[in-house]
Amino acid sequence: MRVTAIAPSNIAFIKYWGKKDEILRLPANTSISMNLSNLNTTTTVEFSKDFENDSVEINKSTTDAPRVIKFIDIIRKRANIIGKVKIVSENNFPTAGGLASSASGFAALTVAATTAAGLRLSEKELSILARIGSGSASRSIPDGFVEWHEGDSSDTSYAESLYPADYWDIADVIAIIDEGKKDVPSTEGHKSAQSSIFFPDRMKNINNKIKNIKEAIRKKDFPQFGEIIEAEALEMHAVMLTSVPPLIYWQPATIRLMREVINWRREGLSVYFTIDAGPHLHLICQKKDERNVTKRLILIEEVEKTVINSPSAGARIITATSGF
Ligand code: 2P0
């Protein structure tokens, strides 16, 4: 069977940075995220004994993709199939530029490949499997606003939906600062998190933060929510900056924009930033302020592009047909 799936990327409000098990990708802490409507990956998978080799095409280029094939081997083993695989995948945004392509990529691959292999997995099982491909991909399986439980074993570390996509009208306006590939891929970056002097303090307070953000989301208290996410992004980057060796994902324009956001807030615009393992800023605002935020961003020279996102459903199948 040939199966096509689509999956969103997601933005973490409480971040996943550091792992307690690298092979299983068990995170050091629980994280909270929102799926993004305008950053997605569409992936088609087919297994066949007639294919001579495994083949992977990402964004129209053929690639070896050993991490993808290793993941497919887990699925082949579980489904007890021996056919070679053909994978065609496309992102609607730049790959590996700090825009979480591995989250949407592995989530779409998990759904398409397990279905094509004849497996029928629950959402929880899909999230666990996606996590083994890439940690943040576990959060792109369920809908809308999502919690990834850190767990203490593979079976207990999975994501589930807190609220559907239409629960809260907020937006993530991404300011893309530099579309070039980032220096240190996040899988490498994760390894150094524990070397930061601040990491133990972060862990001490993280469950409290999870509790507070869930409360802010439940109450739809936007300023309280915004303050938590901004402080959280700065805290994660404080860990990155103080890791050995240090990880500096920011560009000069990243800092300039952070200052702008704080100024705009002083002027009465309710907008907060968060930042992932890259230079881009995610400006989180209420839907009613999305145009105002975007208009301001376009005037800033260093902002190459903006991408407006609303909360989105999780990974899903688009088509399933018999054979290429
Ligand atoms: C997050 N990031 O919570 C954090 C914030 C980046 C900064 O999850 O090694 O690509 O594949 O499990 O999922 C990026 O880490 O790492 C990430 P792997 P992943 O969104």
Tab-separated table of C-alpha atoms in Angstrom, residues 46-57 62-64 69 72-73 76 82-87 324:
chain	number	residue	atom	x	y	z
A	46	GLU	CA	5.471	2.387	0.070
A	47	PHE	CA	7.061	-0.983	0.874
A	48	SER	CA	7.571	-3.502	-1.938
A	49	LYS	CA	9.609	-6.613	-2.594
A	50	ASP	CA	9.871	-5.339	-6.189
A	51	PHE	CA	12.013	-2.333	-5.181
A	52	GLU	CA	15.725	-3.106	-5.522
A	53	ASN	CA	16.864	-0.682	-2.824
A	54	ASP	CA	15.549	1.519	-0.069
A	55	SER	CA	15.207	5.042	-1.452
A	56	VAL	CA	14.616	8.331	0.306
A	57	GLU	CA	13.851	11.628	-1.423
A	62	THR	CA	17.731	11.767	-3.188
A	63	THR	CA	19.561	11.224	0.088
A	64	ASP	CA	21.098	8.333	2.063
A	69	ILE	CA	16.370	3.968	7.308
A	72	ILE	CA	12.157	2.221	8.967
A	73	ASP	CA	14.018	-0.917	10.120
A	76	ARG	CA	9.840	-3.415	9.251
A	82	ILE	CA	11.045	-7.552	4.311
A	83	GLY	CA	10.214	-5.323	1.329
A	84	LYS	CA	12.365	-2.339	0.444
A	85	VAL	CA	10.952	1.103	1.072
A	86	LYS	CA	10.360	4.122	-1.135
A	87	ILE	CA	9.968	7.415	0.732
A	324	PHE	CA	2.809	3.514	-6.989
